[in-house]
CSV table of N, CA and C in Angstrom, one decimal:
chain,number,residue,atom,x,y,z
D,789,UNK,N,-41.5,-27.8,-76.8
D,789,UNK,CA,-42.3,-26.7,-77.0
D,789,UNK,C,-41.5,-25.5,-77.7
D,790,UNK,N,-40.3,-25.3,-77.2
D,790,UNK,CA,-39.4,-24.3,-77.8
D,790,UNK,C,-39.1,-24.6,-79.2
D,791,UNK,N,-38.8,-25.9,-79.5
D,791,UNK,CA,-38.5,-26.3,-80.9
D,791,UNK,C,-39.6,-26.1,-81.8
D,792,UNK,N,-40.8,-26.4,-81.3
D,792,UNK,CA,-42.0,-26.3,-82.1
D,792,UNK,C,-42.3,-24.8,-82.5
D,793,UNK,N,-42.2,-23.9,-81.5
D,793,UNK,CA,-42.4,-22.5,-81.7
D,793,UNK,C,-41.4,-22.0,-82.7
D,794,UNK,N,-40.1,-22.4,-82.6
D,794,UNK,CA,-39.1,-21.9,-83.5
D,794,UNK,C,-39.3,-22.5,-84.9
D,795,UNK,N,-39.7,-23.8,-85.0
D,795,UNK,CA,-40.0,-24.4,-86.3
D,795,UNK,C,-41.1,-23.6,-87.0
D,796,UNK,N,-42.2,-23.3,-86.2
D,796,UNK,CA,-43.3,-22.5,-86.8
D,796,UNK,C,-42.8,-21.2,-87.3
D,797,UNK,N,-42.0,-20.5,-86.5
D,797,UNK,CA,-41.5,-19.2,-86.8
D,797,UNK,C,-40.7,-19.2,-88.1
D,798,UNK,N,-39.8,-20.2,-88.2
D,798,UNK,CA,-39.0,-20.3,-89.4
D,798,UNK,C,-39.9,-20.6,-90.7
D,799,UNK,N,-40.9,-21.5,-90.5
D,799,UNK,CA,-41.8,-21.8,-91.6
D,799,UNK,C,-42.6,-20.5,-92.1
D,800,UNK,N,-43.1,-19.8,-91.1
D,800,UNK,CA,-43.8,-18.5,-91.4
D,800,UNK,C,-42.9,-17.5,-92.1
D,801,UNK,N,-41.7,-17.4,-91.6
D,801,UNK,CA,-40.7,-16.4,-92.2
D,801,UNK,C,-40.4,-16.9,-93.6
D,802,UNK,N,-40.1,-18.2,-93.9
D,802,UNK,CA,-39.9,-18.7,-95.2
D,802,UNK,C,-41.0,-18.4,-96.1
D,803,UNK,N,-42.2,-18.6,-95.7
D,803,UNK,CA,-43.4,-18.3,-96.5
D,803,UNK,C,-43.5,-16.8,-96.8
D,804,UNK,N,-43.3,-16.0,-95.8
D,804,UNK,CA,-43.3,-14.6,-96.0
D,804,UNK,C,-42.3,-14.1,-97.0
D,805,UNK,N,-41.1,-14.6,-97.0
D,805,UNK,CA,-40.1,-14.2,-97.9
D,805,UNK,C,-40.4,-14.7,-99.3
D,806,UNK,N,-41.2,-15.8,-99.5
D,806,UNK,CA,-41.6,-16.2,-100.8
D,806,UNK,C,-42.5,-15.1,-101.4
D,807,UNK,N,-43.4,-14.5,-100.6
D,807,UNK,CA,-44.2,-13.4,-101.1
D,807,UNK,C,-43.4,-12.2,-101.4
D,808,UNK,N,-42.3,-11.9,-100.7
D,808,UNK,CA,-41.5,-10.8,-100.9
D,808,UNK,C,-40.7,-10.8,-102.1
D,809,UNK,N,-40.1,-12.0,-102.4
D,809,UNK,CA,-39.1,-12.1,-103.5
D,809,UNK,C,-39.6,-12.7,-104.8
D,810,UNK,N,-40.8,-13.1,-104.8
D,810,UNK,CA,-41.3,-13.7,-106.1
D,810,UNK,C,-42.7,-13.1,-106.4
D,811,UNK,N,-42.8,-12.8,-107.7
D,811,UNK,CA,-44.0,-12.2,-108.2
D,811,UNK,C,-44.7,-13.1,-109.2
D,812,UNK,N,-46.0,-13.2,-109.1
D,812,UNK,CA,-46.8,-13.9,-110.0
D,812,UNK,C,-47.9,-12.9,-110.4
D,813,UNK,N,-47.8,-12.3,-111.6
D,813,UNK,CA,-48.7,-11.2,-112.0
D,813,UNK,C,-49.9,-11.7,-112.8
D,814,UNK,N,-51.0,-11.2,-112.6
D,814,UNK,CA,-52.2,-11.4,-113.4
D,814,UNK,C,-52.5,-10.0,-114.0
D,815,UNK,N,-52.1,-9.8,-115.2
D,815,UNK,CA,-52.1,-8.5,-115.8
D,815,UNK,C,-51.1,-7.6,-115.0
D,816,UNK,N,-51.6,-6.6,-114.3
D,816,UNK,CA,-50.6,-5.8,-113.5
D,816,UNK,C,-50.7,-6.1,-112.1
D,817,UNK,N,-51.6,-7.0,-111.7
D,817,UNK,CA,-51.8,-7.2,-110.2
D,817,UNK,C,-50.9,-8.4,-109.8
D,818,UNK,N,-50.1,-8.2,-108.7
D,818,UNK,CA,-49.3,-9.2,-108.2
D,818,UNK,C,-50.1,-10.1,-107.3
D,819,UNK,N,-50.1,-11.4,-107.7
D,819,UNK,CA,-50.9,-12.4,-107.0
D,819,UNK,C,-50.2,-12.9,-105.8
D,820,UNK,N,-48.9,-12.6,-105.6
D,820,UNK,CA,-48.1,-12.9,-104.4
D,820,UNK,C,-47.7,-11.5,-103.8
D,821,UNK,N,-48.7,-10.8,-103.2
D,821,UNK,CA,-48.5,-9.4,-102.8
D,821,UNK,C,-47.5,-9.3,-101.6
D,822,UNK,N,-46.7,-8.2,-101.7
D,822,UNK,CA,-45.7,-8.0,-100.6
D,822,UNK,C,-46.4,-7.8,-99.3
D,823,UNK,N,-47.6,-7.3,-99.2
D,823,UNK,CA,-48.3,-7.1,-97.9
D,823,UNK,C,-48.5,-8.4,-97.2
D,824,UNK,N,-48.7,-9.5,-98.0
D,824,UNK,CA,-48.8,-10.8,-97.4
D,824,UNK,C,-47.5,-11.2,-96.7
D,825,UNK,N,-46.4,-10.8,-97.3
D,825,UNK,CA,-45.1,-11.1,-96.7
D,825,UNK,C,-45.1,-10.6,-95.2
D,826,UNK,N,-45.6,-9.4,-95.0
D,826,UNK,CA,-45.5,-8.8,-93.7
D,826,UNK,C,-46.5,-9.5,-92.7
D,827,UNK,N,-47.6,-10.0,-93.3
D,827,UNK,CA,-48.5,-10.7,-92.5
D,827,UNK,C,-47.8,-12.0,-91.9
D,828,UNK,N,-47.1,-12.7,-92.8
D,828,UNK,CA,-46.4,-13.9,-92.4
D,828,UNK,C,-45.3,-13.6,-91.5
D,829,UNK,N,-44.5,-12.5,-91.7
D,829,UNK,CA,-43.4,-12.1,-90.8
D,829,UNK,C,-44.0,-11.7,-89.5
D,830,UNK,N,-45.1,-11.0,-89.4
D,830,UNK,CA,-45.7,-10.6,-88.2
D,830,UNK,C,-46.1,-11.9,-87.4
D,831,UNK,N,-46.6,-12.9,-88.0
D,831,UNK,CA,-47.0,-14.2,-87.4
D,831,UNK,C,-45.7,-14.9,-86.9
D,832,UNK,N,-44.6,-14.8,-87.7
D,832,UNK,CA,-43.3,-15.4,-87.3
D,832,UNK,C,-42.8,-14.7,-86.1
D,833,UNK,N,-42.9,-13.4,-86.0
D,833,UNK,CA,-42.5,-12.6,-84.8
D,833,UNK,C,-43.3,-13.1,-83.6
D,834,UNK,N,-44.6,-13.2,-83.8
D,834,UNK,CA,-45.4,-13.7,-82.6
D,834,UNK,C,-44.9,-15.0,-82.1
D,835,UNK,N,-44.6,-16.0,-83.0
D,835,UNK,CA,-44.1,-17.3,-82.6
D,835,UNK,C,-42.8,-17.2,-81.9
D,836,UNK,N,-41.8,-16.4,-82.5
D,836,UNK,CA,-40.5,-16.4,-82.0
D,836,UNK,C,-40.2,-15.5,-80.9
D,837,UNK,N,-41.1,-14.5,-80.7
D,837,UNK,CA,-40.8,-13.5,-79.7
D,837,UNK,C,-40.5,-14.1,-78.3
D,838,UNK,N,-41.2,-15.1,-77.8
D,838,UNK,CA,-40.8,-15.7,-76.5
D,838,UNK,C,-39.4,-16.2,-76.5
D,839,UNK,N,-38.8,-16.6,-77.6
D,839,UNK,CA,-37.5,-17.1,-77.7
D,839,UNK,C,-36.4,-16.0,-78.0
D,840,UNK,N,-36.9,-15.0,-78.7
D,840,UNK,CA,-36.0,-13.8,-79.0
D,840,UNK,C,-36.8,-12.5,-78.7
D,841,UNK,N,-36.8,-12.1,-77.5
D,841,UNK,CA,-37.6,-10.9,-77.1
D,841,UNK,C,-37.5,-9.7,-77.9
D,842,UNK,N,-36.3,-9.4,-78.5
D,842,UNK,CA,-36.1,-8.2,-79.2
D,842,UNK,C,-36.9,-8.2,-80.5
D,843,UNK,N,-37.5,-9.3,-80.9
D,843,UNK,CA,-38.4,-9.3,-82.1
D,843,UNK,C,-39.6,-8.5,-81.8
D,844,UNK,N,-40.1,-8.4,-80.6
D,844,UNK,CA,-41.3,-7.7,-80.3
D,844,UNK,C,-41.2,-6.2,-80.7
D,845,UNK,N,-40.0,-5.7,-80.7
D,845,UNK,CA,-39.8,-4.3,-81.1
D,845,UNK,C,-40.1,-4.1,-82.6
D,846,UNK,N,-40.1,-5.2,-83.4
D,846,UNK,CA,-40.3,-5.0,-84.8
D,846,UNK,C,-41.8,-5.0,-85.2
D,847,UNK,N,-42.7,-5.4,-84.3
D,847,UNK,CA,-44.1,-5.5,-84.6
D,847,UNK,C,-44.7,-4.3,-85.2
D,848,UNK,N,-44.5,-3.1,-84.5
D,848,UNK,CA,-45.2,-1.9,-85.1
D,848,UNK,C,-44.6,-1.6,-86.5
D,849,UNK,N,-43.3,-1.7,-86.7
D,849,UNK,CA,-42.7,-1.5,-88.0
D,849,UNK,C,-43.2,-2.4,-89.0
D,850,UNK,N,-43.4,-3.7,-88.7
D,850,UNK,CA,-43.9,-4.7,-89.6
D,850,UNK,C,-45.3,-4.3,-90.0
D,851,UNK,N,-46.1,-3.9,-89.1
D,851,UNK,CA,-47.5,-3.5,-89.4
D,851,UNK,C,-47.5,-2.3,-90.3
D,852,UNK,N,-46.7,-1.3,-90.0
D,852,UNK,CA,-46.6,-0.1,-90.9
D,852,UNK,C,-46.2,-0.5,-92.3
D,853,UNK,N,-45.2,-1.3,-92.4
D,853,UNK,CA,-44.7,-1.7,-93.8
D,853,UNK,C,-45.8,-2.5,-94.5
D,854,UNK,N,-46.5,-3.4,-93.8
D,854,UNK,CA,-47.5,-4.2,-94.4
D,854,UNK,C,-48.7,-3.3,-94.9
D,855,UNK,N,-49.1,-2.3,-94.1
D,855,UNK,CA,-50.1,-1.4,-94.5
D,855,UNK,C,-49.7,-0.6,-95.7
D,856,UNK,N,-48.5,-0.1,-95.7
D,856,UNK,CA,-48.0,0.6,-96.9
D,856,UNK,C,-48.0,-0.3,-98.2
D,857,UNK,N,-47.5,-1.5,-98.0
D,857,UNK,CA,-47.6,-2.4,-99.2
D,857,UNK,C,-49.0,-2.7,-99.6
D,858,UNK,N,-49.9,-2.8,-98.6
D,858,UNK,CA,-51.3,-3.0,-99.0
D,858,UNK,C,-51.9,-1.8,-99.8
D,859,UNK,N,-51.5,-0.6,-99.3
D,859,UNK,CA,-51.9,0.6,-100.1
D,859,UNK,C,-51.4,0.6,-101.5
D,860,UNK,N,-50.2,0.2,-101.7
D,860,UNK,CA,-49.6,0.2,-103.0
D,860,UNK,C,-50.3,-0.9,-103.8
D,861,UNK,N,-50.6,-2.0,-103.2
D,861,UNK,CA,-51.2,-3.1,-104.0
D,861,UNK,C,-52.6,-2.8,-104.4
D,862,UNK,N,-53.4,-2.1,-103.5
D,862,UNK,CA,-54.7,-1.7,-103.8
D,862,UNK,C,-54.7,-0.6,-104.9
D,863,UNK,N,-53.7,0.3,-104.8
D,863,UNK,CA,-53.6,1.4,-105.8
D,863,UNK,C,-53.3,0.8,-107.2
D,864,UNK,N,-52.5,-0.2,-107.2
D,864,UNK,CA,-52.2,-0.9,-108.5
D,864,UNK,C,-53.4,-1.6,-109.0
D,865,UNK,N,-54.2,-2.2,-108.2
D,865,UNK,CA,-55.4,-2.9,-108.6
D,865,UNK,C,-56.4,-1.9,-109.1
D,866,UNK,N,-56.4,-0.7,-108.6
D,866,UNK,CA,-57.4,0.3,-109.0
D,866,UNK,C,-56.8,1.2,-110.1
D,867,UNK,N,-55.6,0.9,-110.5
D,867,UNK,CA,-54.8,1.7,-111.6
D,867,UNK,C,-54.7,3.2,-111.1
D,868,UNK,N,-54.4,3.4,-109.8
D,868,UNK,CA,-54.1,4.7,-109.3
D,868,UNK,C,-52.6,4.8,-109.0
D,869,UNK,N,-52.0,5.9,-109.4
D,869,UNK,CA,-50.6,6.0,-109.1
D,869,UNK,C,-50.4,6.7,-107.8
D,870,UNK,N,-49.5,6.1,-106.9
D,870,UNK,CA,-49.2,6.7,-105.6
D,870,UNK,C,-47.7,7.1,-105.7
D,871,UNK,N,-47.5,8.4,-105.8
D,871,UNK,CA,-46.1,8.9,-105.9
D,871,UNK,C,-45.9,9.9,-104.8
D,872,UNK,N,-45.3,9.4,-103.7
D,872,UNK,CA,-45.0,10.2,-102.6
D,872,UNK,C,-43.5,10.0,-102.3
D,873,UNK,N,-42.6,10.8,-102.9
D,873,UNK,CA,-41.2,10.5,-102.8
D,873,UNK,C,-40.6,10.5,-101.4
D,874,UNK,N,-41.1,11.4,-100.6
D,874,UNK,CA,-40.6,11.5,-99.2
D,874,UNK,C,-41.0,10.3,-98.4
D,875,UNK,N,-42.3,9.9,-98.6
D,875,UNK,CA,-42.8,8.7,-97.9
D,875,UNK,C,-42.0,7.4,-98.4
D,876,UNK,N,-41.7,7.4,-99.7
D,876,UNK,CA,-41.0,6.3,-100.3
D,876,UNK,C,-39.6,6.1,-99.6
D,877,UNK,N,-38.9,7.2,-99.5
D,877,UNK,CA,-37.6,7.2,-98.8
D,877,UNK,C,-37.7,6.7,-97.4
D,878,UNK,N,-38.7,7.2,-96.7
D,878,UNK,CA,-38.9,6.8,-95.3
D,878,UNK,C,-39.3,5.3,-95.2
D,879,UNK,N,-40.1,4.8,-96.1
D,879,UNK,CA,-40.5,3.4,-96.1
D,879,UNK,C,-39.3,2.6,-96.4
D,880,UNK,N,-38.5,3.0,-97.4
D,880,UNK,CA,-37.3,2.2,-97.8
D,880,UNK,C,-36.4,2.1,-96.6
D,881,UNK,N,-36.2,3.2,-95.9
D,881,UNK,CA,-35.3,3.1,-94.7
D,881,UNK,C,-35.8,2.2,-93.6
D,882,UNK,N,-37.1,2.3,-93.4
D,882,UNK,CA,-37.8,1.4,-92.4
D,882,UNK,C,-37.7,-0.1,-92.9
D,883,UNK,N,-37.8,-0.3,-94.2
D,883,UNK,CA,-37.7,-1.7,-94.7
D,883,UNK,C,-36.3,-2.3,-94.5
D,884,UNK,N,-35.3,-1.4,-94.8
D,884,UNK,CA,-34.0,-1.9,-94.7
D,884,UNK,C,-33.7,-2.3,-93.2
D,885,UNK,N,-34.1,-1.4,-92.3
D,885,UNK,CA,-33.9,-1.7,-90.9
D,885,UNK,C,-34.7,-3.0,-90.5
D,886,UNK,N,-35.9,-3.0,-90.9
D,886,UNK,CA,-36.8,-4.1,-90.5
D,886,UNK,C,-36.2,-5.5,-90.9
D,887,UNK,N,-35.8,-5.6,-92.2
D,887,UNK,CA,-35.3,-6.9,-92.7
D,887,UNK,C,-34.0,-7.2,-92.1
D,888,UNK,N,-33.1,-6.2,-91.9
D,888,UNK,CA,-31.8,-6.4,-91.2
D,888,UNK,C,-32.0,-7.0,-89.8
D,889,UNK,N,-32.9,-6.3,-89.0
D,889,UNK,CA,-33.1,-6.8,-87.7
D,889,UNK,C,-33.8,-8.1,-87.6
D,890,UNK,N,-34.8,-8.3,-88.4
D,890,UNK,CA,-35.6,-9.5,-88.4
D,890,UNK,C,-34.7,-10.7,-88.7
D,891,UNK,N,-33.9,-10.6,-89.8
D,891,UNK,CA,-33.0,-11.7,-90.2
D,891,UNK,C,-31.9,-11.9,-89.2
D,892,UNK,N,-31.4,-10.8,-88.5
D,892,UNK,CA,-30.4,-10.9,-87.5
D,892,UNK,C,-31.0,-11.7,-86.3
D,893,UNK,N,-32.2,-11.4,-85.9
D,893,UNK,CA,-32.8,-12.0,-84.8
D,893,UNK,C,-33.1,-13.5,-85.1
D,894,UNK,N,-33.5,-13.8,-86.3
D,894,UNK,CA,-33.8,-15.2,-86.6
D,894,UNK,C,-32.4,-16.0,-86.7
D,895,UNK,N,-31.4,-15.3,-87.2
D,895,UNK,CA,-30.1,-16.0,-87.2
D,895,UNK,C,-29.6,-16.2,-85.8
D,896,UNK,N,-29.8,-15.3,-84.9
D,896,UNK,CA,-29.5,-15.5,-83.5
D,896,UNK,C,-30.2,-16.7,-82.9
D,897,UNK,N,-31.5,-16.8,-83.3
D,897,UNK,CA,-32.3,-17.9,-82.8
D,897,UNK,C,-31.8,-19.3,-83.4
D,898,UNK,N,-31.4,-19.3,-84.6
D,898,UNK,CA,-30.8,-20.5,-85.2
D,898,UNK,C,-29.5,-20.8,-84.5
D,899,UNK,N,-28.7,-19.8,-84.2
D,899,UNK,CA,-27.4,-20.1,-83.5
D,899,UNK,C,-27.7,-20.6,-82.1
D,900,UNK,N,-28.7,-20.0,-81.4
D,900,UNK,CA,-29.1,-20.5,-80.0
D,900,UNK,C,-29.5,-21.9,-80.0
D,901,UNK,N,-30.2,-22.3,-81.1
D,901,UNK,CA,-30.7,-23.7,-81.2
D,901,UNK,C,-29.7,-24.6,-81.9
D,902,UNK,N,-28.5,-24.1,-82.2
D,902,UNK,CA,-27.4,-24.8,-82.7
D,902,UNK,C,-27.7,-25.6,-84.0
D,903,UNK,N,-28.4,-24.8,-84.9
D,903,UNK,CA,-28.8,-25.4,-86.2
D,903,UNK,C,-27.7,-25.4,-87.2
D,904,UNK,N,-27.5,-26.5,-87.9
D,904,UNK,CA,-26.4,-26.5,-88.9
D,904,UNK,C,-26.7,-25.4,-90.0
D,905,UNK,N,-25.7,-24.8,-90.5
D,905,UNK,CA,-25.8,-23.7,-91.5
D,905,UNK,C,-26.4,-22.4,-91.0
D,906,UNK,N,-26.5,-22.3,-89.7
D,906,UNK,CA,-27.0,-21.0,-89.2
D,906,UNK,C,-26.2,-19.8,-89.5
D,907,UNK,N,-24.9,-20.0,-89.7
D,907,UNK,CA,-24.0,-18.9,-90.0
D,907,UNK,C,-24.3,-18.4,-91.4
D,908,UNK,N,-24.8,-19.2,-92.3
D,908,UNK,CA,-25.2,-18.8,-93.6
D,908,UNK,C,-26.2,-17.7,-93.6
D,909,UNK,N,-27.1,-17.7,-92.6
D,909,UNK,CA,-28.2,-16.8,-92.5
D,909,UNK,C,-27.6,-15.4,-92.3
D,910,UNK,N,-26.5,-15.3,-91.5
D,910,UNK,CA,-25.9,-14.0,-91.3
D,910,UNK,C,-25.4,-13.4,-92.6
D,911,UNK,N,-24.7,-14.2,-93.4
D,911,UNK,CA,-24.2,-13.8,-94.7
D,911,UNK,C,-25.3,-13.4,-95.6
D,912,UNK,N,-26.3,-14.2,-95.7
D,912,UNK,CA,-27.5,-14.0,-96.6
D,912,UNK,C,-28.2,-12.7,-96.2
D,913,UNK,N,-28.3,-12.5,-94.9
D,913,UNK,CA,-28.9,-11.2,-94.4
D,913,UNK,C,-28.2,-10.0,-94.9
D,914,UNK,N,-26.8,-10.1,-94.9
D,914,UNK,CA,-26.0,-8.9,-95.3
D,914,UNK,C,-26.2,-8.7,-96.8
D,915,UNK,N,-26.2,-9.8,-97.6
D,915,UNK,CA,-26.4,-9.6,-99.0
D,915,UNK,C,-27.8,-9.1,-99.3
D,916,UNK,N,-28.8,-9.6,-98.6
D,916,UNK,CA,-30.2,-9.1,-98.9
D,916,UNK,C,-30.3,-7.6,-98.5
D,917,UNK,N,-29.7,-7.2,-97.5
D,917,UNK,CA,-29.8,-5.8,-97.0
D,917,UNK,C,-29.0,-4.9,-98.0
D,918,UNK,N,-27.9,-5.3,-98.5
D,918,UNK,CA,-27.2,-4.5,-99.5
D,918,UNK,C,-28.0,-4.4,-100.8
D,919,UNK,N,-28.6,-5.5,-101.2
D,919,UNK,CA,-29.4,-5.4,-102.4
D,919,UNK,C,-30.7,-4.5,-102.2
D,920,UNK,N,-31.3,-4.6,-101.1
D,920,UNK,CA,-32.5,-3.8,-100.8
D,920,UNK,C,-32.0,-2.3,-100.8
D,921,UNK,N,-30.9,-2.0,-100.2
D,921,UNK,CA,-30.3,-0.7,-100.2
D,921,UNK,C,-30.0,-0.1,-101.6
D,922,UNK,N,-29.4,-1.0,-102.4
D,922,UNK,CA,-29.1,-0.5,-103.8
D,922,UNK,C,-30.3,-0.3,-104.6
D,923,UNK,N,-31.3,-1.1,-104.4
D,923,UNK,CA,-32.6,-1.0,-105.2
D,923,UNK,C,-33.4,0.3,-104.7
D,924,UNK,N,-33.1,0.7,-103.5
D,924,UNK,CA,-33.8,1.9,-102.9
D,924,UNK,C,-33.2,3.2,-103.4
D,925,UNK,N,-32.0,3.1,-104.0
D,925,UNK,CA,-31.3,4.3,-104.5
D,925,UNK,C,-32.2,5.0,-105.5
D,926,UNK,N,-32.2,6.3,-105.6
D,926,UNK,CA,-33.0,7.0,-106.6
D,926,UNK,C,-32.5,6.9,-108.0
D,927,UNK,N,-32.5,5.7,-108.5
D,927,UNK,CA,-32.0,5.4,-109.9
D,927,UNK,C,-33.1,4.8,-110.7
D,928,UNK,N,-33.3,5.2,-111.9
D,928,UNK,CA,-34.2,4.6,-112.8
D,928,UNK,C,-33.6,3.3,-113.3
D,929,UNK,N,-33.9,2.2,-112.7
D,929,UNK,CA,-33.3,1.0,-113.0
D,929,UNK,C,-33.6,0.5,-114.4
D,930,UNK,N,-34.7,0.9,-115.0
D,930,UNK,CA,-35.1,0.5,-116.3
D,930,UNK,C,-34.1,1.1,-117.3
D,931,UNK,N,-33.5,2.3,-117.0
D,931,UNK,CA,-32.5,2.9,-117.9
D,931,UNK,C,-31.2,2.2,-117.7
D,932,UNK,N,-30.9,1.5,-116.6
D,932,UNK,CA,-29.7,0.9,-116.3
D,932,UNK,C,-29.9,-0.6,-116.2
D,933,UNK,N,-30.4,-1.2,-117.3
D,933,UNK,CA,-30.8,-2.6,-117.3
D,933,UNK,C,-29.6,-3.5,-117.0
D,934,UNK,N,-28.4,-3.2,-117.6
D,934,UNK,CA,-27.3,-4.1,-117.4
D,934,UNK,C,-26.8,-4.1,-115.9
D,935,UNK,N,-27.1,-3.0,-115.2
D,935,UNK,CA,-26.8,-3.0,-113.8
D,935,UNK,C,-27.9,-3.7,-113.0
D,936,UNK,N,-29.1,-3.5,-113.4
D,936,UNK,CA,-30.3,-4.0,-112.6
D,936,UNK,C,-30.4,-5.5,-112.7
D,937,UNK,N,-30.1,-6.0,-113.9
D,937,UNK,CA,-30.3,-7.5,-114.1
D,937,UNK,C,-29.4,-8.3,-113.1
D,938,UNK,N,-28.1,-8.1,-113.0
D,938,UNK,CA,-27.4,-8.9,-112.0
D,938,UNK,C,-27.9,-8.8,-110.6
D,939,UNK,N,-28.3,-7.5,-110.3
D,939,UNK,CA,-28.8,-7.3,-108.9
D,939,UNK,C,-30.2,-8.1,-108.7
D,940,UNK,N,-31.0,-8.0,-109.7
D,940,UNK,CA,-32.3,-8.8,-109.6
D,940,UNK,C,-32.0,-10.3,-109.5
D,941,UNK,N,-31.1,-10.8,-110.3
D,941,UNK,CA,-30.8,-12.2,-110.2
D,941,UNK,C,-30.2,-12.6,-108.9
D,942,UNK,N,-29.3,-11.7,-108.4
D,942,UNK,CA,-28.8,-12.0,-107.0
D,942,UNK,C,-29.9,-11.9,-106.0
D,943,UNK,N,-30.8,-11.0,-106.1
D,943,UNK,CA,-32.0,-10.9,-105.2
D,943,UNK,C,-32.8,-12.2,-105.2
D,944,UNK,N,-33.1,-12.7,-106.4
D,944,UNK,CA,-33.9,-13.9,-106.5
D,944,UNK,C,-33.1,-15.1,-105.9
D,945,UNK,N,-31.9,-15.2,-106.2
D,945,UNK,CA,-31.1,-16.4,-105.7
D,945,UNK,C,-31.0,-16.2,-104.1
D,946,UNK,N,-30.7,-15.1,-103.7
D,946,UNK,CA,-30.6,-14.9,-102.2
D,946,UNK,C,-31.9,-15.1,-101.5
D,947,UNK,N,-33.0,-14.6,-102.1
D,947,UNK,CA,-34.3,-14.8,-101.5
D,947,UNK,C,-34.7,-16.2,-101.5
D,948,UNK,N,-34.5,-16.9,-102.5
D,948,UNK,CA,-34.8,-18.4,-102.6
D,948,UNK,C,-33.9,-19.1,-101.6
D,949,UNK,N,-32.6,-18.8,-101.4
D,949,UNK,CA,-31.7,-19.4,-100.5
D,949,UNK,C,-32.2,-19.2,-99.1
D,950,UNK,N,-32.6,-18.0,-98.7
D,950,UNK,CA,-33.1,-17.7,-97.4
D,950,UNK,C,-34.4,-18.5,-97.1
D,951,UNK,N,-35.3,-18.6,-98.1
D,951,UNK,CA,-36.5,-19.4,-97.9
D,951,UNK,C,-36.2,-20.9,-97.7
D,952,UNK,N,-35.3,-21.4,-98.5
D,952,UNK,CA,-34.9,-22.8,-98.4
D,952,UNK,C,-34.2,-23.1,-97.0
D,953,UNK,N,-33.4,-22.1,-96.6
D,953,UNK,CA,-32.7,-22.2,-95.3
D,953,UNK,C,-33.7,-22.2,-94.2
D,954,UNK,N,-34.7,-21.4,-94.2
D,954,UNK,CA,-35.8,-21.3,-93.2
D,954,UNK,C,-36.5,-22.7,-93.1
D,955,UNK,N,-36.9,-23.2,-94.3
D,955,UNK,CA,-37.6,-24.4,-94.3
D,955,UNK,C,-36.8,-25.6,-93.9
D,956,UNK,N,-35.5,-25.5,-94.2
D,956,UNK,CA,-34.5,-26.6,-93.7
D,956,UNK,C,-34.4,-26.5,-92.1
D,957,UNK,N,-34.4,-25.3,-91.6
D,957,UNK,CA,-34.3,-25.1,-90.1
D,957,UNK,C,-35.6,-25.7,-89.5
D,958,UNK,N,-36.7,-25.5,-90.1
D,958,UNK,CA,-38.0,-26.0,-89.6
D,958,UNK,C,-37.9,-27.6,-89.6
D,959,UNK,N,-37.5,-28.1,-90.7
D,959,UNK,CA,-37.4,-29.6,-90.8
D,959,UNK,C,-36.5,-30.2,-89.8
D,960,UNK,N,-35.3,-29.5,-89.5
D,960,UNK,CA,-34.4,-30.0,-88.6
D,960,UNK,C,-34.9,-29.9,-87.1
D,961,UNK,N,-35.7,-28.8,-86.9
D,961,UNK,CA,-36.2,-28.7,-85.5
D,961,UNK,C,-37.3,-29.7,-85.3
D,962,UNK,N,-38.2,-30.0,-86.3
D,962,UNK,CA,-39.2,-31.0,-86.1
D,962,UNK,C,-38.7,-32.4,-85.9
D,963,UNK,N,-37.5,-32.6,-86.4
D,963,UNK,CA,-36.9,-34.0,-86.3
D,963,UNK,C,-36.3,-34.2,-85.0
D,964,UNK,N,-36.1,-33.1,-84.2
D,964,UNK,CA,-35.5,-33.3,-82.8
D,964,UNK,C,-36.5,-33.9,-81.8
């Protein structure tokens, strides 16, 4: 039962991060919306919380971040600009903390279950959080394309690696 819950949590987290790190746009509307990421991460928290109780503390923050991303997604769909600089800073700080703690807790779960490559998740977590932090800086990245491009590529590679690692963990747990 423990393995099944962990396998489901890793699958949900991997699916959530696919929504977070990859965009498929139809005109200006993202068909892989970031709010869906938080829905999947919330479900992953629900599955893994009995195994890693500290995950329960992330539920309210995940809901807030999901609602904010939903507001941004709807505003984009309606061609309405939402510019609230102070709220953006607060949301960025909450997102940095949320992803750091979420990935730390899942890495601890992988270590508890003695999954191969579990130590890679700690490294990937750090890279992801550094990239999220850099992208949250008040810089117009369109003006600094030569700096933004390597960070964007590193973000895609890291995001894909995390997703693949989560799906590999799921496969390994189901094979037990």
